[in-house]
Short mmCIF file of C-alpha atoms in Angstrom, two decimals:
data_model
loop_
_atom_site.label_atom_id
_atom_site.label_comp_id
_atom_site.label_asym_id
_atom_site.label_seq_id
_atom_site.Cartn_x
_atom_site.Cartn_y
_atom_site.Cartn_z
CA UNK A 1 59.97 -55.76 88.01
CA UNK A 2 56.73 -54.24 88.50
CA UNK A 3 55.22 -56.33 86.54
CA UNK A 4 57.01 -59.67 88.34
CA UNK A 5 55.36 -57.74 91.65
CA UNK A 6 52.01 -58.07 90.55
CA UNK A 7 52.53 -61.99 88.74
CA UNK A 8 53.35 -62.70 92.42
CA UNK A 9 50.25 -61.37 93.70
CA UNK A 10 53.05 -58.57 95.96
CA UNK A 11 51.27 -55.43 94.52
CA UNK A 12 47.69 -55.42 92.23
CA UNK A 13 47.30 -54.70 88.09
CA UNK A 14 45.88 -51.47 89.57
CA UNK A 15 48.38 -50.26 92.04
CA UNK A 16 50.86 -50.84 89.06
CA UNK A 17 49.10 -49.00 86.75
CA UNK A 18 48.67 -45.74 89.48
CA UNK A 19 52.02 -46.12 90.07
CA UNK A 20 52.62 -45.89 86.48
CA UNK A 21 50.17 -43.30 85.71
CA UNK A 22 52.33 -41.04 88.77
CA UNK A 23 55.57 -41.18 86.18
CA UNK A 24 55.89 -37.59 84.74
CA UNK A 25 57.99 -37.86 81.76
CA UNK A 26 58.35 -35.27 78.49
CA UNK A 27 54.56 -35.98 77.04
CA UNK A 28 52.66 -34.97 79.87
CA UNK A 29 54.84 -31.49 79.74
CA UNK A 30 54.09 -31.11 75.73
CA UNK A 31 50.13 -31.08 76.80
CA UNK A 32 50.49 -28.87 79.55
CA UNK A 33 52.36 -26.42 77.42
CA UNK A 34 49.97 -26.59 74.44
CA UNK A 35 47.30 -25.70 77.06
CA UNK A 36 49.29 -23.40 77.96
CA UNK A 37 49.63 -21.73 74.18
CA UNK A 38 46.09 -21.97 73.62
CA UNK A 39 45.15 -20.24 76.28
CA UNK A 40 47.56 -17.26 75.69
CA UNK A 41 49.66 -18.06 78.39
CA UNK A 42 52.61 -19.21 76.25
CA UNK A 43 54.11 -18.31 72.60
CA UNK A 44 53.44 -20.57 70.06
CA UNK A 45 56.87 -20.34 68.51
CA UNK A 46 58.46 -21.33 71.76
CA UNK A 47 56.67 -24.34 72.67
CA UNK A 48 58.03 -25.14 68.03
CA UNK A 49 61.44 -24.03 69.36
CA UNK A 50 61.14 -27.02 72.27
CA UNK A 51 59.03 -29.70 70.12
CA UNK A 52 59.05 -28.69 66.56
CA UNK A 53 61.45 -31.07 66.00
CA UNK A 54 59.03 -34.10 66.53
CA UNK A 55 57.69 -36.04 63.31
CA UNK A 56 55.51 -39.18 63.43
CA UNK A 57 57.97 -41.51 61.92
CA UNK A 58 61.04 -40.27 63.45
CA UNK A 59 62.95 -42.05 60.66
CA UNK A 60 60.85 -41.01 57.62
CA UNK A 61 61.66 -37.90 55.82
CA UNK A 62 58.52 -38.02 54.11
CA UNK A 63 56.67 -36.99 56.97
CA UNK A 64 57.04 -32.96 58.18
CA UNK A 65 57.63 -32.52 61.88
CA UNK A 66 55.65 -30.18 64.08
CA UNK A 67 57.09 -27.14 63.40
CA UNK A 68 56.90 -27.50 59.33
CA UNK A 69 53.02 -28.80 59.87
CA UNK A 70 52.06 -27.08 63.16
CA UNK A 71 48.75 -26.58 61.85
CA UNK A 72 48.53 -29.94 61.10
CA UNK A 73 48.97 -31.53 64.49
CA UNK A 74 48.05 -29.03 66.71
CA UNK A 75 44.26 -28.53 68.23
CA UNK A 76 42.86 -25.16 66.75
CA UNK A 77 39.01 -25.11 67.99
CA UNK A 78 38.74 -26.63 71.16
CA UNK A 79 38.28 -23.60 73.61
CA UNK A 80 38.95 -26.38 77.11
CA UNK A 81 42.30 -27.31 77.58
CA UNK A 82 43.33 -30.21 75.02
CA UNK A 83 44.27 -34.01 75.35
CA UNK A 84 43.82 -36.67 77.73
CA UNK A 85 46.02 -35.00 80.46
CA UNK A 86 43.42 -32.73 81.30
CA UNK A 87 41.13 -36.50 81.87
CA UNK A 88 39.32 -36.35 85.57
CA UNK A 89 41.00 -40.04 86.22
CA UNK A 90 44.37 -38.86 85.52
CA UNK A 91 46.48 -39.50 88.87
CA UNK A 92 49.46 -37.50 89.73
CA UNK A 93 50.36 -38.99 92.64
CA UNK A 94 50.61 -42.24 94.13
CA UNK A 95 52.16 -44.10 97.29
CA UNK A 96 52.40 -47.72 98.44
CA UNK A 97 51.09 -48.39 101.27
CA UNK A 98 53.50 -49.46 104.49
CA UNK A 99 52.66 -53.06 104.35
CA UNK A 100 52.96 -53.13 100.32
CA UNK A 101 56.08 -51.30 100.63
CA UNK A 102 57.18 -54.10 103.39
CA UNK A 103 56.34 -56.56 101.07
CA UNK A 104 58.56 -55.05 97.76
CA UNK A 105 61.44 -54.93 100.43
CA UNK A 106 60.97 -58.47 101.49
CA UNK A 107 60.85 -60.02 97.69
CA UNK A 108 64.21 -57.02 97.14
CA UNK A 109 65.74 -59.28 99.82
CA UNK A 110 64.83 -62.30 98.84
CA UNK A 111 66.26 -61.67 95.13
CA UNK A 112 69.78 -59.87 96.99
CA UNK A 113 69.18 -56.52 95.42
CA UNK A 114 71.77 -54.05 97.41
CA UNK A 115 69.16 -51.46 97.57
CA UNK A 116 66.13 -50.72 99.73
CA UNK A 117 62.76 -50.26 97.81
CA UNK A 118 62.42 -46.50 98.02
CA UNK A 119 65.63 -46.73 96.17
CA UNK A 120 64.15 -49.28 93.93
CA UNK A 121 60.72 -47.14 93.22
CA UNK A 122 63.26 -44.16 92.77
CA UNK A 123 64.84 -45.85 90.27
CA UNK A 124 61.96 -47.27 87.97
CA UNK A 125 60.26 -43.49 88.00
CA UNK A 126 63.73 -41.85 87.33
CA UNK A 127 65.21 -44.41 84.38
CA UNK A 128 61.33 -44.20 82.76
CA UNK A 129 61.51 -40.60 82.73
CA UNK A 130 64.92 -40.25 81.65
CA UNK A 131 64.88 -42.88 79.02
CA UNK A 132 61.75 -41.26 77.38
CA UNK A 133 63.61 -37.98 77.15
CA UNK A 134 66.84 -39.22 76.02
CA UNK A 135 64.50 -40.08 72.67
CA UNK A 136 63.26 -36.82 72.94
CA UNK A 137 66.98 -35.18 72.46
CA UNK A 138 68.50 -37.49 70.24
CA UNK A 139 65.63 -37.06 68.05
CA UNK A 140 66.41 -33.61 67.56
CA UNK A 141 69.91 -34.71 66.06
CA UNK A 142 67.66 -37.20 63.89
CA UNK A 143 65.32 -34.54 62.46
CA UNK A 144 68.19 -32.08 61.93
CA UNK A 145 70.03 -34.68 59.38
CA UNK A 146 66.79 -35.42 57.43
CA UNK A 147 65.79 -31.61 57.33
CA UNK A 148 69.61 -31.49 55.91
CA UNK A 149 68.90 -34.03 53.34
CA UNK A 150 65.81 -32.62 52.42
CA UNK A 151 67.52 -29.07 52.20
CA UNK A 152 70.23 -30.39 50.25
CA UNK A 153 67.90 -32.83 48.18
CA UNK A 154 65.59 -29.95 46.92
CA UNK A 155 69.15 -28.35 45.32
CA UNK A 156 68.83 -31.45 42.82
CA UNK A 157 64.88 -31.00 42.42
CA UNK A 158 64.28 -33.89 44.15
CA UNK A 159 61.02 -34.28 46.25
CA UNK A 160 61.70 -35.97 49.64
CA UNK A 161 58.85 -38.74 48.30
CA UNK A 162 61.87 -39.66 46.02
CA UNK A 163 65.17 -38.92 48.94
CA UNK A 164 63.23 -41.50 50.76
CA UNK A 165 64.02 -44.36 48.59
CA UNK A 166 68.65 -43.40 48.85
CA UNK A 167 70.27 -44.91 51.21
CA UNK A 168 72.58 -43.19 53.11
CA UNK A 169 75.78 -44.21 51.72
CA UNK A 170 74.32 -43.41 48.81
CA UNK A 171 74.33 -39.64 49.69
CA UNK A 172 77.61 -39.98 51.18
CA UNK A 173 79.46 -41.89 48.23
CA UNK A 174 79.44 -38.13 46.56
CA UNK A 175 81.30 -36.52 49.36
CA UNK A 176 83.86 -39.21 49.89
CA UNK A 177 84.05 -40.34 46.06
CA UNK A 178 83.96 -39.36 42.45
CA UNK A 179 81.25 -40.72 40.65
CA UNK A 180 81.79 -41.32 37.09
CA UNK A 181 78.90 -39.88 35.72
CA UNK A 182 76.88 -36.53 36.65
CA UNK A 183 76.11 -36.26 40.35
CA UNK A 184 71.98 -35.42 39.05
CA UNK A 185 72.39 -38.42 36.89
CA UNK A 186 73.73 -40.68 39.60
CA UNK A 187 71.53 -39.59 41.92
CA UNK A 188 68.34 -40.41 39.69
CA UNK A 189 69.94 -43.89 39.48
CA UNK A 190 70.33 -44.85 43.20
CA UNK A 191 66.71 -43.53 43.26
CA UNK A 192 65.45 -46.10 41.04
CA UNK A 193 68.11 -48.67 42.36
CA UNK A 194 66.13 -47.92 45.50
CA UNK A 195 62.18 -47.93 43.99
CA UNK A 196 63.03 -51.09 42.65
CA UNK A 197 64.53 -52.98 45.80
CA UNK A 198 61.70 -51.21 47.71
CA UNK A 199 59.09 -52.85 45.45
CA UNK A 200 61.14 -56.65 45.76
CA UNK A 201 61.61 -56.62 49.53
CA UNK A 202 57.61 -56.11 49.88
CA UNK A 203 57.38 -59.01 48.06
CA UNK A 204 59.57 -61.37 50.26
CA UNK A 205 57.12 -62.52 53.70
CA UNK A 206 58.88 -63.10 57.08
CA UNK A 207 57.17 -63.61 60.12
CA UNK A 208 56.66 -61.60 63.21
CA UNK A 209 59.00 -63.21 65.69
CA UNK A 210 62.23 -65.54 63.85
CA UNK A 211 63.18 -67.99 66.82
CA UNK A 212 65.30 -70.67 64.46
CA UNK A 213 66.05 -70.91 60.62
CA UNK A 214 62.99 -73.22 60.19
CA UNK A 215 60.85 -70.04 60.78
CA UNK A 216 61.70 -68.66 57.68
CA UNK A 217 60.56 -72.04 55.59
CA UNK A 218 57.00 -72.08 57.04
CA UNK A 219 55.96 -68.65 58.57
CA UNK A 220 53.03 -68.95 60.84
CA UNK A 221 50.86 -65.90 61.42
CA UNK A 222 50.70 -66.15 64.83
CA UNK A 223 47.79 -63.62 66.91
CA UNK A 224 49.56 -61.45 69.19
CA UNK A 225 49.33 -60.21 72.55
CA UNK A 226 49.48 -56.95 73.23
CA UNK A 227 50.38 -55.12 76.31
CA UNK A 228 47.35 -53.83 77.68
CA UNK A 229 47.87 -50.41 79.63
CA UNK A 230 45.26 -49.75 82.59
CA UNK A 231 42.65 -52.07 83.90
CA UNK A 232 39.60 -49.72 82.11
CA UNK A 233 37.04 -51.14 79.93
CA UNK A 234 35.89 -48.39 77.00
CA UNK A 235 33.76 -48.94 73.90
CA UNK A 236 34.32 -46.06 71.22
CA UNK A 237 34.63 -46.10 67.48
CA UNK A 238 37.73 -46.89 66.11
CA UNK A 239 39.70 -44.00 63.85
CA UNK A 240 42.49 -45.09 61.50
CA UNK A 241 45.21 -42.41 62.23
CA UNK A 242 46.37 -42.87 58.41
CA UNK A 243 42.96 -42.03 57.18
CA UNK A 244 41.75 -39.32 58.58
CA UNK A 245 41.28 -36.00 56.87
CA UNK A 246 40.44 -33.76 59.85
CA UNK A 247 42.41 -33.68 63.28
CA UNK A 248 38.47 -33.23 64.86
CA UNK A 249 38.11 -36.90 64.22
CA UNK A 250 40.18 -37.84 66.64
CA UNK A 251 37.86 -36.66 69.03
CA UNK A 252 36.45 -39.15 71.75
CA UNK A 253 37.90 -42.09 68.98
CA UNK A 254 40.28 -45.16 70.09
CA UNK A 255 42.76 -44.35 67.50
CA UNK A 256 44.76 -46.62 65.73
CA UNK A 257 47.67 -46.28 64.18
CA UNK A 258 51.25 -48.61 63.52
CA UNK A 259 53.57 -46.70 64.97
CA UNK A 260 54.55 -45.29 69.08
CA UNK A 261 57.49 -43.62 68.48
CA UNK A 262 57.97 -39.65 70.16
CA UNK A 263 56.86 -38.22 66.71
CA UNK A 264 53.57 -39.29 67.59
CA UNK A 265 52.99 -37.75 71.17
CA UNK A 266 50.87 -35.17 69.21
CA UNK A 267 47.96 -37.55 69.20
CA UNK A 268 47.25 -36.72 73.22
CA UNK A 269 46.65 -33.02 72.21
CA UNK A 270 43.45 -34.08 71.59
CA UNK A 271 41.06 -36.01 73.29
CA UNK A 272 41.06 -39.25 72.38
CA UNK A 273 39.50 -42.07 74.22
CA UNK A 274 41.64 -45.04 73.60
CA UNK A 275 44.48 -46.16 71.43
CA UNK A 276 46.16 -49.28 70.10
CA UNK A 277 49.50 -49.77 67.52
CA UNK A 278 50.83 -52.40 65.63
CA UNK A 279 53.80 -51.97 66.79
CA UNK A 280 55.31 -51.63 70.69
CA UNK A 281 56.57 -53.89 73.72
CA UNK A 282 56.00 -53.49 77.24
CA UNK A 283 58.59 -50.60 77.81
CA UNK A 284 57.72 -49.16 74.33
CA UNK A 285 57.68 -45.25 73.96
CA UNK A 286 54.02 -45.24 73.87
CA UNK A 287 53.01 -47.72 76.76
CA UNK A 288 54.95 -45.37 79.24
CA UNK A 289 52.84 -42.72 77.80
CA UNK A 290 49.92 -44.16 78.08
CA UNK A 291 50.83 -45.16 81.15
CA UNK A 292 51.54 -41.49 82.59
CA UNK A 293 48.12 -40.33 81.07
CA UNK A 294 46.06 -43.66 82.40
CA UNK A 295 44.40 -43.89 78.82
CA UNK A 296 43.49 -47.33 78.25
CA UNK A 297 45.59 -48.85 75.20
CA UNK A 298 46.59 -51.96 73.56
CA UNK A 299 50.27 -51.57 72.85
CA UNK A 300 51.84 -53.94 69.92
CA UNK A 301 48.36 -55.69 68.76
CA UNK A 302 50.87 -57.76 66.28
CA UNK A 303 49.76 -57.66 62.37
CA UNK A 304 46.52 -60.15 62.59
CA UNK A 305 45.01 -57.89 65.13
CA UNK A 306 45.83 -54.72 63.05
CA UNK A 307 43.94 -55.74 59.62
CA UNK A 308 41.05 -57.11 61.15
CA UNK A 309 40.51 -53.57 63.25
CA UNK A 310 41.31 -51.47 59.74
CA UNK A 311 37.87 -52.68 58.80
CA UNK A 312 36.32 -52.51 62.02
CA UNK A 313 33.80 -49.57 63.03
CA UNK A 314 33.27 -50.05 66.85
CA UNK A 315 35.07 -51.69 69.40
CA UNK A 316 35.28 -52.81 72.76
CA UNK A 317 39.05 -52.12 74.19
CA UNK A 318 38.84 -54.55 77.41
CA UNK A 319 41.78 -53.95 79.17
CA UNK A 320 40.74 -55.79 82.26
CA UNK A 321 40.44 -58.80 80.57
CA UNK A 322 43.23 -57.85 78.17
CA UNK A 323 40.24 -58.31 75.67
CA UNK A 324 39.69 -56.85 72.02
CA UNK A 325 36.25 -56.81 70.90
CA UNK A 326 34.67 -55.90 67.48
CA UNK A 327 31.28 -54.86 67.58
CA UNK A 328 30.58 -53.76 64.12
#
């Protein structure tokens, strides 16, 4: 809706973005109380009790969440407070003006909303917050299964490199079947069952977006937009999230990585200057959170866009212009 506002010239790219930026939601509190710990004002272990159950990849048991790894995510030399929260630009708060706000009620009328547009504003900051945190809790249930399967995995000597490739039912054919043959030696089976059909669906190529059956006889690589979150321009050297050795790196980088799911909120611990996924739509986890922190981004650059900036050095994020730009 806000973005239908500002197509019909109602509100501006920039009022939507400061209204945006004004949306507190679960990632702007996980900064302010990692400040907090590093400053002495707050126990480590609590703020682990509250978010140690985040992973990047909140599906892949491969990769440790934050209280396994803390030392992995977390900042451990910066003596300022950390991330882009504590960022000069960052707005937290923001109000229409009366004849903007007299507009929004005019179009509400026009479209026969039964609301009023504080109720409407009310609404889009509420349901953003909320929605981001419902991921938040339910991806405590998610961690607590695969720190279960890795538990029960490591009985069998199995690393969770090689749990990764069972499916579920897999797991759960012991419990609700016998197998004929050893549980260690069925196990070992499904794993390779798994490696295998792993290493054949890599090999089948389907394209981005499957509108009709004909899509999947000639696939088109097709360049994608991404959703572009503030109206700044920035130039910075790109960092590869999946390279780097250090967490220092990420320093004053645009970082790029696939995903934007909650596991990866730990990224805006540090200062960063920029960041752009493969992966993410216009209400995606991390364009809300970009949103909140008003750090420019390009949200869901779409596979084309992704390879080209793996090789890249420096870059010009314009998103202004909604403009990537590779400068060497």
């Amino acid at each position: 809706m806000l973005r239908g506002f500002v197509s019909k010239g109602i509100i501006t790219e920039q009022q939507k973005d400061d209204f945006l930026n004004s949306v507190e939601t679960v990632a702007g509190k996980i900064v302010d109380d990692m400040n907090a710990v590093l400053a002495g004002n707050k126990d480590q272990e609590l703020f682990l009790k509250k978010y140690g159950h985040l992973r990047p990849g909140s599906y892949d048991i491969t990769s440790y969440n934050y209280r396994e790894k803390p030392e992995y995510y977390f900042p451990t030399d910066y003596t300022n407070k950390v991330g882009y929260n504590n960022n000069s630009d960052t707005l937290l708060t923001f109000e229409f003006n009366n004849q903007t706000l007299g507009m929004i009620e005019q179009e509400i009328d026009r479209m026969e909303l039964n609301i009023n547009v504080d109720q409407l504003l009310r609404f889009i900051k509420e349901a953003t917050a909320s929605r981001e945190y419902a991921k938040f809790q339910f991806t405590k249930n998610l961690d607590a299964v695969l720190g279960l399967i890795a538990e029960w995995g490591k009985t069998y000597g199995f690393e969770r490199s090689e749990l990764s490739y069972l499916f579920i039912k897999d797991i759960l054919h012991l419990n609700k079947f016998t197998v004929a043959i050893d549980p260690l030696d069925y196990l070992k089976q499904k794993i390779q069952e798994g490696k295998n059909w792993y290493q054949e669906s890599n090999k089948i190529e389907t394209p981005q977006l499957i509108t009709s059956p004909q899509d999947l006889d000639i696939i088109e690589h097709n360049v994608a937009e991404p959703n572009y979150v503030t109206s700044k321009m920035i130039t910075a050297q790109i960092c590869n999230l999946t390279g780097i050795t250090d967490k220092a790196e990420l320093e004053g980088k645009i970082v790029l990585t696939e995903g934007a799911d909650p596991g990866y909120d730990w990224i805006f611990m540090h200062p960063i200057k920029g960041l752009i996924t493969k992966y993410g739509g216009a209400a995606s986890h991390m364009t809300i959170r970009c949103a909140e922190f008003g750090l420019p981004a390009a949200i869901g650059c779409g596979e084309e866009w992704y390879n080209r900036l793996i090789d890249a050095n420096n870059i010009e994020l314009n998103c202004a212009n909604k403009q990537i730009k590779i400068l060497g």
